Short mmCIF file of C-alpha atoms and ligand atoms in Angstrom, two decimals:
data_model
loop_
_atom_site.label_atom_id
_atom_site.label_comp_id
_atom_site.label_asym_id
_atom_site.label_seq_id
_atom_site.Cartn_x
_atom_site.Cartn_y
_atom_site.Cartn_z
CA MET A 1018 -21.07 -11.27 10.84
CA LYS A 1019 -17.54 -10.79 8.80
CA LYS A 1020 -14.97 -9.11 10.44
CA VAL A 1021 -13.73 -5.77 8.88
CA ILE A 1022 -10.45 -5.14 7.37
CA LEU A 1023 -9.27 -1.99 6.37
CA THR A 1024 -6.14 -0.66 4.60
CA GLY A 1025 -5.09 2.30 2.53
CA LEU A 1026 -2.74 3.34 -0.08
CA ARG A 1027 -1.61 6.81 -0.68
CA PRO A 1028 -1.67 7.61 -4.41
CA THR A 1029 1.20 8.80 -5.34
CA GLY A 1030 2.46 6.49 -8.13
CA ASN A 1031 1.68 2.87 -9.94
CA LEU A 1032 2.03 -0.47 -8.21
CA HIS A 1033 4.96 -2.39 -8.74
CA ILE A 1034 5.77 -6.45 -8.17
CA GLY A 1035 6.98 -5.29 -4.84
CA HIS A 1036 3.44 -4.07 -3.60
CA TYR A 1037 1.90 -6.98 -5.57
CA PHE A 1038 3.65 -9.88 -3.51
CA GLY A 1039 3.85 -8.11 -0.79
CA ALA A 1040 0.38 -6.63 -0.33
CA GLY A 1041 -1.83 -7.20 -3.36
CA ILE A 1042 -1.89 -11.13 -3.45
CA ASN A 1043 -2.95 -11.12 0.04
CA TYR A 1044 -5.88 -8.67 -0.60
CA ILE A 1045 -7.01 -10.96 -3.10
CA LYS A 1046 -7.52 -13.76 -0.22
CA TYR A 1047 -9.24 -11.03 2.42
CA GLN A 1048 -11.81 -10.07 -0.11
CA ASP A 1049 -13.61 -13.24 0.40
CA ASN A 1050 -13.73 -13.68 4.03
CA TYR A 1051 -14.21 -10.00 5.46
CA GLU A 1052 -15.77 -6.71 5.13
CA PHE A 1053 -13.05 -5.16 3.25
CA TYR A 1054 -12.46 -1.39 3.10
CA LEU A 1055 -9.93 -0.49 0.64
CA GLU A 1056 -9.11 3.73 1.16
CA ILE A 1057 -7.48 5.60 -1.56
CA ALA A 1058 -5.78 7.86 0.92
CA ASP A 1059 -5.95 11.10 -1.09
CA ILE A 1060 -5.51 13.72 2.09
CA GLN A 1061 -2.61 11.35 3.45
CA ALA A 1062 -0.98 11.82 0.05
CA LEU A 1063 -1.42 15.63 0.37
CA THR A 1064 0.64 15.64 3.77
CA ASP A 1065 3.82 15.32 1.33
CA ASN A 1066 2.39 16.38 -1.63
CA PHE A 1067 0.78 19.60 -0.80
CA ASP A 1068 1.96 21.53 -3.65
CA ASN A 1069 0.97 18.85 -6.24
CA PRO A 1070 -2.76 18.00 -5.96
CA GLU A 1071 -2.39 16.87 -9.62
CA LYS A 1072 -0.35 13.95 -9.43
CA VAL A 1073 -2.55 12.82 -6.03
CA LYS A 1074 -5.47 13.26 -8.47
CA LYS A 1075 -4.01 11.37 -11.48
CA ASN A 1076 -3.12 8.59 -9.08
CA ILE A 1077 -6.21 8.06 -7.61
CA THR A 1078 -7.73 6.15 -10.76
CA GLU A 1079 -4.15 4.91 -11.81
CA ILE A 1080 -4.01 3.12 -8.45
CA THR A 1081 -7.62 2.09 -8.59
CA MET A 1082 -7.20 0.65 -11.87
CA ASP A 1083 -3.63 -1.33 -10.94
CA LEU A 1084 -5.89 -2.60 -7.95
CA LEU A 1085 -8.60 -3.83 -10.07
CA SER A 1086 -6.42 -5.44 -12.81
CA ILE A 1087 -4.23 -7.91 -9.96
CA GLY A 1088 -7.89 -9.04 -9.37
CA LEU A 1089 -9.58 -7.33 -6.71
CA ASP A 1090 -13.41 -7.66 -7.06
CA PRO A 1091 -15.36 -4.20 -6.71
CA SER A 1092 -18.56 -6.51 -5.83
CA LYS A 1093 -16.54 -7.76 -2.18
CA VAL A 1094 -14.18 -4.71 -1.76
CA ASN A 1095 -15.05 -1.01 -0.95
CA PHE A 1096 -13.01 1.29 -2.98
CA PHE A 1097 -13.21 4.82 -1.33
CA ILE A 1098 -11.92 8.08 -1.82
CA GLN A 1099 -10.65 9.26 1.98
CA SER A 1100 -11.32 13.00 1.13
CA LYS A 1101 -14.95 12.03 0.12
CA ILE A 1102 -15.25 11.01 3.51
CA SER A 1103 -15.58 14.33 5.67
CA GLU A 1104 -16.40 12.27 8.91
CA ILE A 1105 -12.94 11.17 9.06
CA ALA A 1106 -11.83 14.82 8.85
CA GLU A 1107 -14.15 15.38 11.87
CA LEU A 1108 -12.65 12.23 13.88
CA THR A 1109 -9.36 13.50 13.24
CA VAL A 1110 -10.11 16.90 15.02
CA ILE A 1111 -11.98 15.00 17.70
CA TYR A 1112 -8.37 12.49 18.45
CA SER A 1113 -6.14 15.54 17.97
CA ASN A 1114 -6.92 16.08 21.99
CA LEU A 1115 -5.93 12.52 22.77
CA VAL A 1116 -2.37 12.77 21.76
CA THR A 1117 0.51 14.94 22.54
CA VAL A 1118 2.79 16.63 20.03
CA SER A 1119 5.85 14.81 21.47
CA ARG A 1120 4.50 11.06 21.43
CA LEU A 1121 3.98 12.39 17.63
CA GLN A 1122 7.06 13.53 17.40
CA ARG A 1123 8.32 10.29 18.77
CA ASN A 1124 6.94 7.76 16.47
CA PRO A 1125 9.44 6.22 14.94
CA THR A 1126 7.54 6.03 11.37
CA VAL A 1127 7.17 9.80 11.57
CA LYS A 1128 10.73 10.22 12.52
CA THR A 1129 12.05 8.26 9.65
CA GLU A 1130 9.76 9.89 7.20
CA ILE A 1131 10.70 13.47 8.28
CA MET A 1132 14.34 12.40 8.14
CA GLN A 1133 13.76 11.20 4.54
CA LYS A 1134 11.73 14.21 3.37
CA LYS A 1135 14.47 16.69 4.16
CA GLU A 1136 13.55 18.55 1.10
CA ILE A 1137 10.21 19.62 2.18
CA PHE A 1138 10.55 19.34 6.10
CA GLY A 1139 14.33 20.58 6.67
CA ASN A 1140 17.40 18.86 7.66
CA ASN A 1141 16.25 18.42 11.68
CA GLY A 1142 12.28 18.33 10.60
CA GLU A 1143 12.05 22.05 11.57
CA SER A 1144 9.71 22.70 9.03
CA ILE A 1145 7.38 19.93 9.66
CA THR A 1146 3.94 20.67 9.16
CA TYR A 1147 1.04 20.32 11.54
CA GLY A 1148 -0.85 17.93 8.84
CA PHE A 1149 2.26 15.73 8.14
CA LEU A 1150 3.19 15.35 11.79
CA GLY A 1151 -0.37 14.35 12.60
CA TYR A 1152 -1.28 11.84 9.83
CA PRO A 1153 -1.11 9.05 12.44
CA VAL A 1154 -4.12 10.59 14.10
CA SER A 1155 -5.82 10.89 10.52
CA GLN A 1156 -5.00 7.30 10.23
CA ALA A 1157 -6.62 6.14 13.16
CA ALA A 1158 -9.82 8.06 12.31
CA ASP A 1159 -9.60 6.20 8.72
CA ILE A 1160 -9.38 2.85 10.93
CA THR A 1161 -12.00 3.71 13.71
CA ALA A 1162 -14.19 5.61 10.83
CA PHE A 1163 -15.15 1.75 9.95
CA ASP A 1164 -15.01 -0.08 12.93
CA GLY A 1165 -11.81 -1.49 11.50
CA GLU A 1166 -10.60 -4.81 13.12
CA LEU A 1167 -7.82 -6.07 11.05
CA VAL A 1168 -5.51 -3.69 9.44
CA PRO A 1169 -2.89 -5.34 6.76
CA VAL A 1170 0.18 -3.14 6.74
CA GLY A 1171 4.09 -3.46 6.03
CA ASP A 1172 6.18 -3.42 8.93
CA ASP A 1173 7.06 0.25 8.46
CA GLN A 1174 3.48 1.22 9.56
CA LEU A 1175 3.38 -0.71 12.81
CA PRO A 1176 3.95 2.31 14.98
CA ILE A 1177 1.56 4.09 13.41
CA LEU A 1178 -1.01 1.38 14.44
CA GLU A 1179 0.62 1.26 17.59
CA GLN A 1180 -0.46 5.07 18.00
CA CYS A 1181 -4.00 4.18 16.70
CA ARG A 1182 -4.40 1.79 19.54
CA GLU A 1183 -3.31 4.32 22.16
CA ILE A 1184 -5.77 6.74 20.87
CA VAL A 1185 -8.51 4.38 21.21
CA ARG A 1186 -7.53 3.14 24.38
CA LYS A 1187 -7.59 6.54 25.93
CA PHE A 1188 -10.73 7.29 23.91
CA ASN A 1189 -12.24 4.64 25.59
CA SER A 1190 -10.95 5.29 28.98
CA ILE A 1191 -12.25 8.74 28.73
CA TYR A 1192 -15.96 8.44 27.30
CA SER A 1193 -17.03 4.76 27.02
CA GLU A 1194 -15.73 1.52 25.31
CA VAL A 1195 -16.82 2.33 21.82
CA LEU A 1196 -13.92 1.64 19.61
CA LYS A 1197 -12.28 -1.29 18.82
CA GLU A 1198 -8.60 -1.47 19.00
CA PRO A 1199 -7.40 -2.64 15.52
CA GLU A 1200 -4.83 -5.78 14.75
CA GLN A 1201 -2.31 -5.68 12.52
CA ILE A 1202 -1.96 -7.94 9.63
CA LEU A 1203 1.83 -8.27 8.57
CA SER A 1204 2.17 -9.09 5.12
CA ASN A 1205 3.86 -12.54 4.92
CA THR A 1206 6.09 -12.35 2.19
CA THR A 1207 9.17 -10.07 3.27
CA ARG A 1208 10.14 -7.36 1.35
CA VAL A 1209 10.67 -7.54 -2.23
CA LYS A 1210 14.15 -6.67 -3.44
CA GLY A 1211 14.70 -4.21 -5.88
CA LEU A 1212 16.69 -4.62 -9.23
CA ASP A 1213 19.98 -3.10 -7.96
CA GLY A 1214 19.80 -5.50 -4.83
CA ASN A 1215 18.27 -3.23 -2.51
CA ILE A 1216 16.38 -5.04 0.16
CA LYS A 1217 13.44 -2.49 -0.65
CA MET A 1218 11.96 -2.11 -4.18
CA GLY A 1219 10.61 1.54 -4.27
CA LYS A 1220 9.36 4.19 -6.64
CA SER A 1221 12.13 6.64 -5.10
CA LEU A 1222 14.80 4.33 -5.14
CA ASN A 1223 14.24 3.61 -9.00
CA ASN A 1224 14.77 -0.03 -8.91
CA ALA A 1225 11.14 -1.40 -9.74
CA ILE A 1226 9.06 -3.00 -12.11
CA TYR A 1227 5.89 -1.74 -12.37
CA LEU A 1228 2.53 -3.81 -13.22
CA ILE A 1229 1.93 -1.46 -16.19
CA ASP A 1230 5.87 -1.34 -17.36
CA SER A 1231 5.62 -2.38 -21.24
CA ASP A 1232 7.58 -5.36 -22.62
CA GLU A 1233 10.62 -2.79 -23.84
CA VAL A 1234 10.71 -1.28 -20.47
CA ILE A 1235 10.54 -4.63 -18.79
CA TYR A 1236 13.54 -5.59 -21.11
CA LYS A 1237 15.66 -2.98 -20.30
CA LYS A 1238 15.25 -3.10 -16.64
CA ILE A 1239 16.08 -7.05 -16.35
CA MET A 1240 18.98 -6.57 -18.55
CA SER A 1241 20.30 -3.86 -15.76
CA ALA A 1242 19.48 -6.48 -13.11
CA VAL A 1243 22.42 -6.88 -10.60
CA THR A 1244 24.04 -10.41 -11.10
CA ASP A 1245 26.90 -12.10 -9.43
CA LYS A 1246 29.80 -9.51 -9.74
CA SER A 1247 32.29 -12.24 -9.44
CA LYS A 1248 30.85 -13.84 -12.69
CA ILE A 1249 33.08 -12.51 -15.46
CA LYS A 1250 32.72 -14.80 -18.38
CA LYS A 1251 29.61 -16.57 -19.65
CA ASP A 1252 30.57 -20.03 -18.36
CA ASP A 1253 32.03 -19.06 -14.99
CA PRO A 1254 30.41 -20.96 -12.36
CA ALA A 1255 28.32 -18.18 -10.16
CA ASP A 1256 26.53 -17.58 -6.81
CA PRO A 1257 22.89 -17.58 -7.89
CA ASN A 1258 21.97 -16.31 -4.10
CA VAL A 1259 23.89 -12.79 -4.87
CA CYS A 1260 21.90 -12.42 -8.00
CA MET A 1261 18.73 -10.67 -8.76
CA VAL A 1262 18.03 -12.48 -11.90
CA TYR A 1263 17.69 -15.67 -10.02
CA TYR A 1264 15.69 -13.82 -7.08
CA TYR A 1265 12.95 -13.01 -9.41
CA HIS A 1266 13.00 -16.26 -11.06
CA LYS A 1267 12.21 -17.62 -7.92
CA LEU A 1268 9.65 -15.27 -7.36
CA ILE A 1269 7.52 -15.36 -10.27
CA GLY A 1270 8.70 -18.93 -11.74
CA ASN A 1271 7.45 -22.50 -11.08
CA LYS A 1272 10.01 -24.51 -8.70
CA ASP A 1273 11.32 -26.93 -11.46
CA ASN A 1274 12.37 -24.12 -13.54
CA THR A 1275 13.98 -22.48 -10.57
CA ASP A 1276 15.68 -25.56 -9.65
CA ILE A 1277 17.52 -25.70 -13.11
CA VAL A 1278 18.47 -22.06 -13.03
CA CYS A 1279 19.82 -22.45 -9.97
CA MET A 1280 21.87 -25.86 -10.76
CA GLU A 1281 23.16 -24.50 -14.12
CA CYS A 1282 24.42 -20.91 -12.87
CA LYS A 1283 26.33 -22.67 -9.64
CA LYS A 1284 27.99 -24.85 -12.50
CA GLY A 1285 28.92 -22.38 -15.08
CA LEU A 1286 26.35 -23.60 -17.65
CA ARG A 1287 24.24 -20.92 -17.94
CA GLY A 1288 25.33 -17.38 -19.05
CA CYS A 1289 23.91 -14.10 -17.35
CA VAL A 1290 22.23 -12.68 -20.44
CA ASP A 1291 20.61 -15.94 -21.69
CA CYS A 1292 19.34 -16.07 -18.08
CA LYS A 1293 17.86 -12.45 -18.28
CA LYS A 1294 16.03 -13.21 -21.50
CA GLN A 1295 14.57 -16.26 -19.96
CA LEU A 1296 13.15 -13.90 -17.05
CA ILE A 1297 11.95 -11.31 -19.40
CA GLN A 1298 9.85 -13.70 -21.01
CA GLU A 1299 8.41 -15.08 -17.85
CA MET A 1300 7.72 -11.39 -16.04
CA ILE A 1301 6.16 -10.70 -19.38
CA SER A 1302 3.63 -13.67 -19.06
CA PHE A 1303 3.59 -13.56 -15.51
CA LEU A 1304 2.36 -9.45 -15.98
CA LYS A 1305 0.20 -10.28 -19.38
CA PRO A 1306 -3.11 -11.13 -17.68
CA ILE A 1307 -2.75 -8.31 -15.30
CA ARG A 1308 -2.01 -5.80 -18.29
CA GLN A 1309 -4.96 -7.32 -20.01
CA LYS A 1310 -7.39 -6.89 -17.28
CA ARG A 1311 -5.85 -2.93 -16.89
CA LYS A 1312 -6.64 -2.65 -20.40
CA TYR A 1313 -10.32 -3.23 -20.00
CA TYR A 1314 -10.41 -0.71 -17.41
CA GLU A 1315 -8.38 2.04 -19.40
CA GLN A 1316 -10.86 1.67 -22.03
CA HIS A 1317 -13.73 2.03 -19.64
CA PRO A 1318 -12.85 4.83 -17.37
CA GLU A 1319 -16.69 5.11 -16.41
CA ILE A 1320 -16.55 1.81 -15.21
CA VAL A 1321 -13.31 2.93 -12.74
CA GLU A 1322 -15.47 6.12 -11.79
CA ASN A 1323 -18.66 4.10 -10.51
CA ILE A 1324 -16.50 1.49 -8.63
CA LEU A 1325 -14.88 4.62 -6.56
CA LYS A 1326 -18.06 6.38 -6.46
CA GLU A 1327 -20.35 3.41 -4.99
CA GLY A 1328 -17.86 2.34 -2.75
CA THR A 1329 -17.52 6.02 -1.53
CA PHE A 1330 -20.83 6.01 -1.00
CA LYS A 1331 -21.42 2.75 1.00
CA ALA A 1332 -18.16 3.73 3.04
CA LYS A 1333 -19.62 7.00 3.91
CA ALA A 1334 -22.92 5.26 5.21
CA LYS A 1335 -21.12 3.22 7.72
CA ALA A 1336 -18.60 6.24 8.81
CA LYS A 1337 -21.62 8.40 9.05
CA GLU A 1338 -23.25 5.70 11.90
CA GLN A 1339 -19.70 5.13 13.68
CA LEU A 1340 -19.45 9.19 14.05
CA GLN A 1341 -22.83 9.42 15.63
CA LYS A 1342 -21.91 6.72 18.16
CA ILE A 1343 -18.65 8.60 18.66
CA LYS A 1344 -20.37 11.94 19.33
CA LYS A 1345 -22.97 10.04 21.21
CA ALA A 1346 -20.45 8.42 23.67
CA MET A 1347 -18.56 11.79 24.25
CA LYS A 1348 -22.30 13.47 24.79
CA ILE A 1349 -21.43 16.18 21.86
CA ASP A 1350 -24.49 14.79 20.13
CA TYR A 1351 -26.36 17.87 20.77
CA TYR A 1352 -28.28 19.89 18.00
CA ASP A 1353 -28.22 17.39 15.79
CA PHE A 1354 -30.26 18.23 12.65
N1 LIG B 826 0.11 5.19 5.89
C1 LIG B 826 -0.20 4.07 4.87
C2 LIG B 826 0.98 3.58 4.21
O1 LIG B 826 1.71 4.71 3.52
C3 LIG B 826 -1.45 4.15 4.00
C4 LIG B 826 -2.63 4.33 4.92
C5 LIG B 826 -3.50 5.23 4.85
C6 LIG B 826 -3.52 3.39 5.51
N2 LIG B 826 -4.71 5.23 5.44
C7 LIG B 826 -4.49 3.73 6.32
C8 LIG B 826 -2.93 2.07 5.99
C9 LIG B 826 -5.12 2.94 7.37
C10 LIG B 826 -3.87 1.42 6.57
C11 LIG B 826 -5.15 1.80 7.20
O2 LIG B 826 1.31 2.74 3.68
#
C-alpha cells in the first residue's frame, strides 16, 4: 500500500518560479510513489480574503491549470476543492475542543501572519477573526481527513504541522489511537530569491516571475533585475554572487553555460545587458513547454472542471470513511442514518 501524501495551496494567485523550484518539481516526483491528495484550500484562502470570494473562485482554476501545466498528472494526483469536503469542516469543529486559544495565539506562523496583515487584523492583531486564528485547526482537519502521513510544506509551515501533531496526540490519548501523526517533507531547494534580491520571491513583494508571464513581461522583469551595483561600465569585472541574473542562470541553465557566465562576469568580459538578454531567452525556452501545456487546458476548461470534480469526488469518499472512524472512536456515531 502506498503512503498518503497531502499538501494544500491557497488559491490566491498564480504560481511563480519560486513555487516551481521550491515545491512543484518535487510534486512531480511524489505522484509516482504515493497516494497523492492536492487540496485547493479555498476555505483557508477565505480566512484572509473573506471580502473577496471572487478572487478565490477565479484562482481555483488558475492554480489548477498552473499545476497541470508543470506536469502533474490528474490520473495520479487527486486534485480537490476544500470547501466541497464538508467532512473537513466537521472535523475542524471536533478538533477545536482539543486546542486552546492561547496555544493558537502563540503559534509562530499565525503570529507572523497577523503582523503581516495589519490592515485586516489591526496593528496588534486585536481584530483577528476566529476563523483566521483557527486555520491551523482546519489544516489539521485537512491532513487527518485523508490519513495524511507525509506533508510537503515550506519551512514557514512547520509550526502549523507541529500544531497538527499536538491535536493528533491529544485526540489519540483521549479517545483511541485512530489518527496518524503526519511528518513534514521540507522542500530541498531553498527559497528562490526575488528579482530584487530579496531572499523570498513572492506575490506581495512584487518580485516574481510567473509561469504564465508573457515574453514581453519576462523581458521587462529580467531587464530590471538587480545586478552587482559596483559594476558601472560594460567591461568592469563584477561579482556574480551578488547578481540576480547569474542566480537565475544557475537556477534554470546548464552547468557549462553557467560556468561561462560566471567566468566572463568576473573577468569583465560580459556586459549586464547582454547577460540579461541571454537569460531572457533561457527563461522563455524554459517556460515554453509549461505555457504550451497550459494553453491546452485554457482551451479546454471542461477538462479542468472534470479533473477537479473527479478528484473531489474521490477525496470525499476517503474523508467520509475517515470521519466515520473518528466519530466511532469518540462514541458519537449515534443516530447515523
Ligand atoms: N497553509 C498552507 C500554505 O499556506 C496551505 C495548506 C492548506 C496546506 N491546507 C494544507 C498545506 C494542508 C499542507 C497541508 O502554504
